[in-house]
Amino acid sequence: MTPEEMEKFIVRYSDLKPCKTAFIDAHTPGSDQKENFTIIGGGVSESRDQHVHINETPGFNIGAAGQPPGCKNSLHTHTTAEVFYVLKGSWRFFWGRYGEDGELFANEGDLVNIPTGIFRAFENVGDGYGMLMAILGGDDAGGGVTWAPEVINDAKDFGLLLGDNGVLYDTKKGELLPEHITPMQLLTDEELKNFPKVSTEAFMSNFFVSASDLSHHSKDTPLKVIGANGLLKDKPGFEVDFISNETFVDEMHSPSQYEVNMVMRGEWTLEWDGNSTRISAGDTCLIRPDLSYKMTPIGLDEASLFKVTKTNDPAGSTWRE
């Protein structure tokens, strides 16, 4: 693979193209300044304006959410994994039918594996622009987003309708639902009763790991963060490893499955086939199966990345032993 060919599988942070109308709350005050990024795979965007950087899907999707201070992402749920790590800023995650079952605060380097089947939301509580990197389970990311009923109802007041095809229509721009499309049905009261409650204590114990804990548990080898035997036990169709400048493996390897390297801190060199390129914080690199490569930190400064590896586990509900 030539350097030019490899560059097609690298998404540079500086080249990310946002969509400001990706979801139904895009015009709702408090959420109308969101920027969403679809990095690898089609993700769960409801907008036809979303730019997809790499269409190839490795069994999961990679995306990102950028928000200014005070901006919220509304209550929603997924049928497959939604894993975040904080690249920039400080964030509040909250969950439950009305967002009142629990909350946690996450800072740079922290990772959150939000369980399926609960409503969740998040807001930037920092002083500057914040960035969350996301991993979504499944090639189709579970088929889309399910919104809390009030989110869909509120959006109508600001001109946005969601069709049952999962596509947004902006009535303020004169867009109408096509004849064969009906509005997305709201969840019934009976369906809403089936959503479980998760306490803050249970969430913190099973679905959250701080940057300091990652460093503490990371000794001489890469740390398995998410996996059947991971720090957070789950089988979402992929595994996540935390690798630092103290635990990287300085040798070539050829993965049998797709891998994605997401750089959290520092500068890294990607080497393959006698070629090399620099990968920086916020950059994402897709590695196809059987390509021999290695990632090596540059210099003595702190450096870390998350490596996501496809597994043969089906993408679905959060797994329990």
mmCIF file of C-alpha atoms in Angstrom:
data_model
loop_
_atom_site.group_PDB
_atom_site.id
_atom_site.type_symbol
_atom_site.label_atom_id
_atom_site.label_comp_id
_atom_site.label_asym_id
_atom_site.label_seq_id
_atom_site.Cartn_x
_atom_site.Cartn_y
_atom_site.Cartn_z
ATOM 1 C CA MET A 1 0.000 0.000 0.000
ATOM 2 C CA THR A 2 1.442 3.342 -1.066
ATOM 3 C CA PRO A 3 1.408 6.441 1.182
ATOM 4 C CA GLU A 4 -1.263 7.931 -1.078
ATOM 5 C CA GLU A 5 -3.442 4.833 -0.680
ATOM 6 C CA MET A 6 -2.930 4.759 3.088
ATOM 7 C CA GLU A 7 -3.957 8.392 3.381
ATOM 8 C CA LYS A 8 -7.444 7.388 2.189
ATOM 9 C CA PHE A 9 -7.773 5.360 5.400
ATOM 10 C CA ILE A 10 -6.643 8.190 7.695
ATOM 11 C CA VAL A 11 -8.982 10.966 8.813
ATOM 12 C CA ARG A 12 -7.044 13.939 10.141
ATOM 13 C CA TYR A 13 -8.624 15.953 12.934
ATOM 14 C CA SER A 14 -7.957 19.131 10.967
ATOM 15 C CA ASP A 15 -9.867 17.717 7.973
ATOM 16 C CA LEU A 16 -13.046 16.743 9.832
ATOM 17 C CA LYS A 17 -16.183 18.094 8.140
ATOM 18 C CA PRO A 18 -19.101 18.773 10.488
ATOM 19 C CA CYS A 19 -22.820 18.543 9.920
ATOM 20 C CA LYS A 20 -24.882 21.027 11.944
ATOM 21 C CA THR A 21 -28.237 19.496 11.027
ATOM 22 C CA ALA A 22 -27.475 15.816 11.699
ATOM 23 C CA PHE A 23 -30.327 15.120 14.133
ATOM 24 C CA ILE A 24 -33.873 16.099 14.970
ATOM 25 C CA ASP A 25 -32.857 18.512 17.745
ATOM 26 C CA ALA A 26 -30.654 20.537 15.389
ATOM 27 C CA HIS A 27 -32.959 23.606 15.610
ATOM 28 C CA THR A 28 -34.057 23.190 19.218
ATOM 29 C CA PRO A 29 -32.627 25.952 21.478
ATOM 30 C CA GLY A 30 -29.855 24.564 23.648
ATOM 31 C CA SER A 31 -28.982 21.909 21.069
ATOM 32 C CA ASP A 32 -28.829 24.007 17.908
ATOM 33 C CA GLN A 33 -25.070 24.565 17.954
ATOM 34 C CA LYS A 34 -24.050 20.904 17.784
ATOM 35 C CA GLU A 35 -21.592 19.646 15.207
ATOM 36 C CA ASN A 36 -21.619 15.963 14.304
ATOM 37 C CA PHE A 37 -18.922 14.082 12.425
ATOM 38 C CA THR A 38 -19.214 10.757 10.606
ATOM 39 C CA ILE A 39 -15.659 9.444 10.363
ATOM 40 C CA ILE A 40 -15.902 5.740 9.446
ATOM 41 C CA GLY A 41 -19.187 4.227 8.245
ATOM 42 C CA GLY A 42 -22.568 5.889 7.784
ATOM 43 C CA GLY A 43 -23.239 6.260 11.508
ATOM 44 C CA VAL A 44 -26.710 7.248 12.673
ATOM 45 C CA SER A 45 -27.092 10.685 11.093
ATOM 46 C CA GLU A 46 -30.638 11.626 10.039
ATOM 47 C CA SER A 47 -29.448 14.315 7.628
ATOM 48 C CA ARG A 48 -28.793 13.967 3.928
ATOM 49 C CA ASP A 49 -26.133 16.673 4.365
ATOM 50 C CA GLN A 50 -23.857 14.526 6.561
ATOM 51 C CA HIS A 51 -20.376 14.035 5.100
ATOM 52 C CA VAL A 52 -18.972 10.514 5.483
ATOM 53 C CA HIS A 53 -15.171 10.517 5.504
ATOM 54 C CA ILE A 54 -14.620 6.754 5.037
ATOM 55 C CA ASN A 55 -17.574 4.715 3.761
ATOM 56 C CA GLU A 56 -16.026 1.344 4.517
ATOM 57 C CA THR A 57 -17.434 -0.180 7.704
ATOM 58 C CA PRO A 58 -15.246 -2.533 9.770
ATOM 59 C CA GLY A 59 -18.099 -4.003 11.828
ATOM 60 C CA PHE A 60 -18.551 -0.771 13.772
ATOM 61 C CA ASN A 61 -18.772 2.965 13.101
ATOM 62 C CA ILE A 62 -16.575 5.841 14.248
ATOM 63 C CA GLY A 63 -18.003 9.311 14.757
ATOM 64 C CA ALA A 64 -17.623 12.425 16.882
ATOM 65 C CA ALA A 65 -19.658 15.187 18.489
ATOM 66 C CA GLY A 66 -18.392 18.733 18.860
ATOM 67 C CA GLN A 67 -20.270 21.228 21.020
ATOM 68 C CA PRO A 68 -19.672 24.707 22.446
ATOM 69 C CA PRO A 69 -20.167 25.345 26.170
ATOM 70 C CA GLY A 70 -23.720 24.796 27.381
ATOM 71 C CA CYS A 71 -24.824 22.863 24.298
ATOM 72 C CA LYS A 72 -26.750 19.610 24.873
ATOM 73 C CA ASN A 73 -27.390 16.460 22.903
ATOM 74 C CA SER A 74 -30.983 15.365 23.582
ATOM 75 C CA LEU A 75 -32.269 12.177 25.227
ATOM 76 C CA HIS A 76 -32.051 9.164 22.917
ATOM 77 C CA THR A 77 -31.267 5.465 22.932
ATOM 78 C CA HIS A 78 -29.488 2.899 20.746
ATOM 79 C CA THR A 79 -29.835 -0.844 20.149
ATOM 80 C CA THR A 80 -26.055 -1.315 19.829
ATOM 81 C CA ALA A 81 -23.018 0.017 21.679
ATOM 82 C CA GLU A 82 -22.315 3.716 22.061
ATOM 83 C CA VAL A 83 -18.826 4.279 23.468
ATOM 84 C CA PHE A 84 -17.395 7.756 23.997
ATOM 85 C CA TYR A 85 -14.051 9.091 25.060
ATOM 86 C CA VAL A 86 -13.407 12.733 25.785
ATOM 87 C CA LEU A 87 -10.892 14.224 23.402
ATOM 88 C CA LYS A 88 -11.430 17.822 24.499
ATOM 89 C CA GLY A 89 -13.290 19.559 27.296
ATOM 90 C CA SER A 90 -15.511 18.605 30.211
ATOM 91 C CA TRP A 91 -18.846 16.856 29.800
ATOM 92 C CA ARG A 92 -21.892 15.846 31.808
ATOM 93 C CA PHE A 93 -23.586 12.588 30.837
ATOM 94 C CA PHE A 94 -27.075 11.978 32.191
ATOM 95 C CA TRP A 95 -29.635 9.236 31.607
ATOM 96 C CA GLY A 96 -33.102 7.892 32.331
ATOM 97 C CA ARG A 97 -36.585 8.477 30.950
ATOM 98 C CA TYR A 98 -36.366 12.174 31.789
ATOM 99 C CA GLY A 99 -32.600 12.333 32.252
ATOM 100 C CA GLU A 100 -32.945 12.155 36.027
ATOM 101 C CA ASP A 101 -31.828 8.594 36.893
ATOM 102 C CA GLY A 102 -28.160 9.527 37.219
ATOM 103 C CA GLU A 103 -25.276 11.620 35.958
ATOM 104 C CA LEU A 104 -21.510 11.616 35.716
ATOM 105 C CA PHE A 105 -18.883 14.156 34.738
ATOM 106 C CA ALA A 106 -16.138 13.160 32.300
ATOM 107 C CA ASN A 107 -12.924 14.938 31.381
ATOM 108 C CA GLU A 108 -10.185 14.513 28.792
ATOM 109 C CA GLY A 109 -9.130 10.894 28.417
ATOM 110 C CA ASP A 110 -12.134 9.436 30.266
ATOM 111 C CA LEU A 111 -14.136 6.665 28.532
ATOM 112 C CA VAL A 112 -17.862 5.920 28.802
ATOM 113 C CA ASN A 113 -19.500 2.709 27.502
ATOM 114 C CA ILE A 114 -23.175 3.677 27.655
ATOM 115 C CA PRO A 115 -25.401 0.595 28.004
ATOM 116 C CA THR A 116 -28.039 -0.122 25.392
ATOM 117 C CA GLY A 117 -31.701 0.269 26.227
ATOM 118 C CA ILE A 118 -31.571 3.466 28.288
ATOM 119 C CA PHE A 119 -32.166 7.063 27.328
ATOM 120 C CA ARG A 120 -28.983 9.103 27.504
ATOM 121 C CA ALA A 121 -27.838 12.641 26.780
ATOM 122 C CA PHE A 122 -24.752 14.761 27.262
ATOM 123 C CA GLU A 123 -23.744 18.397 27.448
ATOM 124 C CA ASN A 124 -20.536 20.385 27.319
ATOM 125 C CA VAL A 125 -19.993 21.824 30.791
ATOM 126 C CA GLY A 126 -16.503 23.164 30.055
ATOM 127 C CA ASP A 127 -15.343 26.652 29.188
ATOM 128 C CA GLY A 128 -14.421 25.984 25.547
ATOM 129 C CA TYR A 129 -15.378 23.921 22.544
ATOM 130 C CA GLY A 130 -15.546 20.240 23.484
ATOM 131 C CA MET A 131 -15.070 17.103 21.412
ATOM 132 C CA LEU A 132 -16.307 13.567 22.057
ATOM 133 C CA MET A 133 -15.074 10.669 19.928
ATOM 134 C CA ALA A 134 -17.577 7.848 19.478
ATOM 135 C CA ILE A 135 -17.673 4.154 18.580
ATOM 136 C CA LEU A 136 -21.027 2.729 17.497
ATOM 137 C CA GLY A 137 -21.663 -1.005 17.285
ATOM 138 C CA GLY A 138 -22.591 -2.718 14.018
ATOM 139 C CA ASP A 139 -22.075 -1.891 10.361
ATOM 140 C CA ASP A 140 -25.419 -0.059 10.386
ATOM 141 C CA ALA A 141 -24.916 1.279 13.937
ATOM 142 C CA GLY A 142 -28.071 -0.477 15.076
ATOM 143 C CA GLY A 143 -30.262 1.092 12.428
ATOM 144 C CA GLY A 144 -30.550 4.558 13.907
ATOM 145 C CA VAL A 145 -31.562 6.583 16.946
ATOM 146 C CA THR A 146 -34.707 6.274 19.069
ATOM 147 C CA TRP A 147 -35.631 9.618 20.589
ATOM 148 C CA ALA A 148 -37.537 10.389 23.745
ATOM 149 C CA PRO A 149 -41.057 11.490 22.649
ATOM 150 C CA GLU A 150 -40.680 15.062 23.861
ATOM 151 C CA VAL A 151 -37.570 15.521 21.676
ATOM 152 C CA ILE A 152 -39.584 14.737 18.540
ATOM 153 C CA ASN A 153 -42.499 16.899 19.687
ATOM 154 C CA ASP A 154 -40.255 19.861 20.535
ATOM 155 C CA ALA A 155 -38.557 19.647 17.145
ATOM 156 C CA LYS A 156 -41.867 20.228 15.340
ATOM 157 C CA ASP A 157 -42.052 23.710 16.880
ATOM 158 C CA PHE A 158 -38.786 24.530 15.115
ATOM 159 C CA GLY A 159 -39.651 23.067 11.734
ATOM 160 C CA LEU A 160 -38.054 19.623 11.809
ATOM 161 C CA LEU A 161 -39.970 16.406 11.105
ATOM 162 C CA LEU A 162 -38.494 12.916 11.277
ATOM 163 C CA GLY A 163 -39.898 10.424 8.808
ATOM 164 C CA ASP A 164 -40.305 6.717 9.494
ATOM 165 C CA ASN A 165 -37.465 6.261 6.999
ATOM 166 C CA GLY A 166 -35.113 7.898 9.526
ATOM 167 C CA VAL A 167 -34.651 11.053 7.422
ATOM 168 C CA LEU A 168 -35.172 14.639 8.581
ATOM 169 C CA TYR A 169 -37.381 17.113 6.701
ATOM 170 C CA ASP A 170 -37.144 20.863 7.351
ATOM 171 C CA THR A 171 -40.551 22.457 6.930
ATOM 172 C CA LYS A 172 -39.024 25.930 7.265
ATOM 173 C CA LYS A 173 -37.221 25.198 3.999
ATOM 174 C CA GLY A 174 -40.436 24.036 2.382
ATOM 175 C CA GLU A 175 -39.598 20.335 2.720
ATOM 176 C CA LEU A 176 -42.552 17.980 3.114
ATOM 177 C CA LEU A 177 -42.782 14.318 3.961
ATOM 178 C CA PRO A 178 -42.962 12.292 0.738
ATOM 179 C CA GLU A 179 -46.350 10.657 0.091
ATOM 180 C CA HIS A 180 -45.114 7.188 1.040
ATOM 181 C CA ILE A 181 -43.412 8.396 4.252
ATOM 182 C CA THR A 182 -45.201 8.894 7.569
ATOM 183 C CA PRO A 183 -43.898 10.677 10.681
ATOM 184 C CA MET A 184 -41.749 8.613 13.011
ATOM 185 C CA GLN A 185 -44.003 6.998 15.600
ATOM 186 C CA LEU A 186 -43.525 8.014 19.210
ATOM 187 C CA LEU A 187 -42.825 5.346 21.792
ATOM 188 C CA THR A 188 -45.959 4.411 23.688
ATOM 189 C CA ASP A 189 -46.353 4.724 27.450
ATOM 190 C CA GLU A 190 -46.247 0.929 27.671
ATOM 191 C CA GLU A 191 -42.978 0.777 25.732
ATOM 192 C CA LEU A 192 -41.495 3.528 27.870
ATOM 193 C CA LYS A 193 -42.287 1.570 31.049
ATOM 194 C CA ASN A 194 -39.944 -1.196 29.869
ATOM 195 C CA PHE A 195 -36.856 1.019 29.923
ATOM 196 C CA PRO A 196 -34.710 0.016 32.918
ATOM 197 C CA LYS A 197 -33.320 2.364 35.532
ATOM 198 C CA VAL A 198 -29.566 2.484 36.090
ATOM 199 C CA SER A 199 -28.227 4.160 39.213
ATOM 200 C CA THR A 200 -25.181 6.405 39.182
ATOM 201 C CA GLU A 201 -23.336 3.857 41.328
ATOM 202 C CA ALA A 202 -24.069 0.996 38.907
ATOM 203 C CA PHE A 203 -23.137 3.171 35.937
ATOM 204 C CA MET A 204 -19.830 4.284 37.432
ATOM 205 C CA SER A 205 -18.930 0.702 38.379
ATOM 206 C CA ASN A 206 -19.769 -0.958 35.064
ATOM 207 C CA PHE A 207 -19.675 1.587 32.270
ATOM 208 C CA PHE A 208 -17.124 4.293 33.099
ATOM 209 C CA VAL A 209 -13.336 4.409 33.395
ATOM 210 C CA SER A 210 -11.375 7.571 34.091
ATOM 211 C CA ALA A 211 -8.130 8.602 32.440
ATOM 212 C CA SER A 212 -6.326 8.141 35.760
ATOM 213 C CA ASP A 213 -7.732 4.616 36.108
ATOM 214 C CA LEU A 214 -6.605 3.793 32.584
ATOM 215 C CA SER A 215 -3.083 4.808 33.512
ATOM 216 C CA HIS A 216 -3.254 2.997 36.860
ATOM 217 C CA HIS A 217 -4.366 -0.314 35.324
ATOM 218 C CA SER A 218 -2.039 -0.022 32.344
ATOM 219 C CA LYS A 219 1.263 -1.622 33.332
ATOM 220 C CA ASP A 220 3.646 -3.315 30.905
ATOM 221 C CA THR A 221 1.251 -4.186 28.080
ATOM 222 C CA PRO A 222 -1.742 -2.586 26.348
ATOM 223 C CA LEU A 223 -4.828 -2.509 28.566
ATOM 224 C CA LYS A 224 -8.042 -4.245 27.477
ATOM 225 C CA VAL A 225 -10.654 -1.601 28.305
ATOM 226 C CA ILE A 226 -13.738 -3.145 26.681
ATOM 227 C CA GLY A 227 -13.998 -6.885 26.004
ATOM 228 C CA ALA A 228 -15.124 -10.168 27.518
ATOM 229 C CA ASN A 229 -12.115 -9.937 29.846
ATOM 230 C CA GLY A 230 -11.800 -6.175 29.786
ATOM 231 C CA LEU A 231 -11.825 -3.579 32.519
ATOM 232 C CA LEU A 232 -15.382 -2.918 31.335
ATOM 233 C CA LYS A 233 -16.838 -6.308 30.481
ATOM 234 C CA ASP A 234 -18.832 -6.218 27.264
ATOM 235 C CA LYS A 235 -18.965 -7.904 23.847
ATOM 236 C CA PRO A 236 -20.373 -5.212 21.522
ATOM 237 C CA GLY A 237 -18.846 -6.608 18.298
ATOM 238 C CA PHE A 238 -15.500 -4.945 18.990
ATOM 239 C CA GLU A 239 -12.845 -4.639 21.670
ATOM 240 C CA VAL A 240 -11.093 -1.482 22.845
ATOM 241 C CA ASP A 241 -7.480 -1.363 24.050
ATOM 242 C CA PHE A 242 -5.709 1.567 25.694
ATOM 243 C CA ILE A 243 -2.093 1.935 24.555
ATOM 244 C CA SER A 244 0.378 4.495 25.858
ATOM 245 C CA ASN A 245 4.000 5.457 25.308
ATOM 246 C CA GLU A 246 4.785 3.130 28.234
ATOM 247 C CA THR A 247 2.887 0.074 26.957
ATOM 248 C CA PHE A 248 3.129 0.139 23.159
ATOM 249 C CA VAL A 249 4.553 -2.908 21.384
ATOM 250 C CA ASP A 250 7.493 -1.949 19.178
ATOM 251 C CA GLU A 251 7.039 -4.621 16.525
ATOM 252 C CA MET A 252 5.047 -5.157 13.352
ATOM 253 C CA HIS A 253 1.841 -7.169 13.526
ATOM 254 C CA SER A 254 -0.787 -8.257 10.984
ATOM 255 C CA PRO A 255 -4.317 -8.225 12.439
ATOM 256 C CA SER A 256 -6.787 -10.811 11.206
ATOM 257 C CA GLN A 257 -9.640 -8.356 11.804
ATOM 258 C CA TYR A 258 -10.148 -4.669 11.088
ATOM 259 C CA GLU A 259 -8.473 -2.316 13.548
ATOM 260 C CA VAL A 260 -8.934 1.401 14.089
ATOM 261 C CA ASN A 261 -6.379 3.529 15.942
ATOM 262 C CA MET A 262 -7.774 6.698 17.531
ATOM 263 C CA VAL A 263 -5.046 8.939 18.935
ATOM 264 C CA MET A 264 -5.902 10.588 22.237
ATOM 265 C CA ARG A 265 -2.626 12.322 23.072
ATOM 266 C CA GLY A 266 0.761 12.981 21.532
ATOM 267 C CA GLU A 267 2.286 12.160 18.166
ATOM 268 C CA TRP A 268 2.665 8.665 16.726
ATOM 269 C CA THR A 269 4.385 7.149 13.713
ATOM 270 C CA LEU A 270 2.392 4.670 11.644
ATOM 271 C CA GLU A 271 4.726 2.279 9.780
ATOM 272 C CA TRP A 272 3.750 -0.231 7.083
ATOM 273 C CA ASP A 273 5.341 -1.795 3.978
ATOM 274 C CA GLY A 274 8.498 0.274 4.376
ATOM 275 C CA ASN A 275 6.468 3.509 4.541
ATOM 276 C CA SER A 276 5.549 5.778 7.425
ATOM 277 C CA THR A 277 3.375 8.760 8.308
ATOM 278 C CA ARG A 278 2.648 10.824 11.397
ATOM 279 C CA ILE A 279 -0.621 10.394 13.295
ATOM 280 C CA SER A 280 -1.614 13.143 15.725
ATOM 281 C CA ALA A 281 -4.109 13.682 18.527
ATOM 282 C CA GLY A 282 -7.657 13.492 17.172
ATOM 283 C CA ASP A 283 -6.630 11.558 14.058
ATOM 284 C CA THR A 284 -8.304 8.250 13.189
ATOM 285 C CA CYS A 285 -6.705 5.472 11.139
ATOM 286 C CA LEU A 286 -8.436 2.400 9.691
ATOM 287 C CA ILE A 287 -6.238 -0.701 9.281
ATOM 288 C CA ARG A 288 -7.486 -3.433 6.975
ATOM 289 C CA PRO A 289 -7.004 -7.103 7.923
ATOM 290 C CA ASP A 290 -3.600 -8.686 7.178
ATOM 291 C CA LEU A 291 -1.755 -5.372 6.721
ATOM 292 C CA SER A 292 1.505 -5.544 8.665
ATOM 293 C CA TYR A 293 1.965 -2.333 10.640
ATOM 294 C CA LYS A 294 2.928 -0.754 13.950
ATOM 295 C CA MET A 295 2.227 2.454 15.866
ATOM 296 C CA THR A 296 5.160 4.066 17.700
ATOM 297 C CA PRO A 297 5.033 7.219 19.872
ATOM 298 C CA ILE A 298 7.275 10.105 18.867
ATOM 299 C CA GLY A 299 9.452 11.774 21.498
ATOM 300 C CA LEU A 300 9.267 11.577 25.271
ATOM 301 C CA ASP A 301 5.986 13.424 25.817
ATOM 302 C CA GLU A 302 2.911 11.590 27.079
ATOM 303 C CA ALA A 303 1.175 9.737 24.267
ATOM 304 C CA SER A 304 -1.859 7.464 24.193
ATOM 305 C CA LEU A 305 -4.389 5.979 21.809
ATOM 306 C CA PHE A 306 -7.436 3.740 21.773
ATOM 307 C CA LYS A 307 -7.281 0.749 19.440
ATOM 308 C CA VAL A 308 -10.642 -0.662 18.347
ATOM 309 C CA THR A 309 -10.628 -4.222 16.973
ATOM 310 C CA LYS A 310 -13.532 -5.970 15.282
ATOM 311 C CA THR A 311 -14.636 -9.249 16.874
ATOM 312 C CA ASN A 312 -17.040 -11.945 15.709
ATOM 313 C CA ASP A 313 -19.511 -11.148 18.474
ATOM 314 C CA PRO A 314 -22.845 -9.825 17.187
ATOM 315 C CA ALA A 315 -23.522 -6.140 17.701
ATOM 316 C CA GLY A 316 -26.480 -5.898 20.039
ATOM 317 C CA SER A 317 -27.523 -5.436 23.635
ATOM 318 C CA THR A 318 -24.929 -4.719 26.300
ATOM 319 C CA TRP A 319 -23.464 -8.067 27.363
ATOM 320 C CA ARG A 320 -23.387 -9.512 30.862
ATOM 321 C CA GLU A 321 -21.467 -12.544 32.143
#
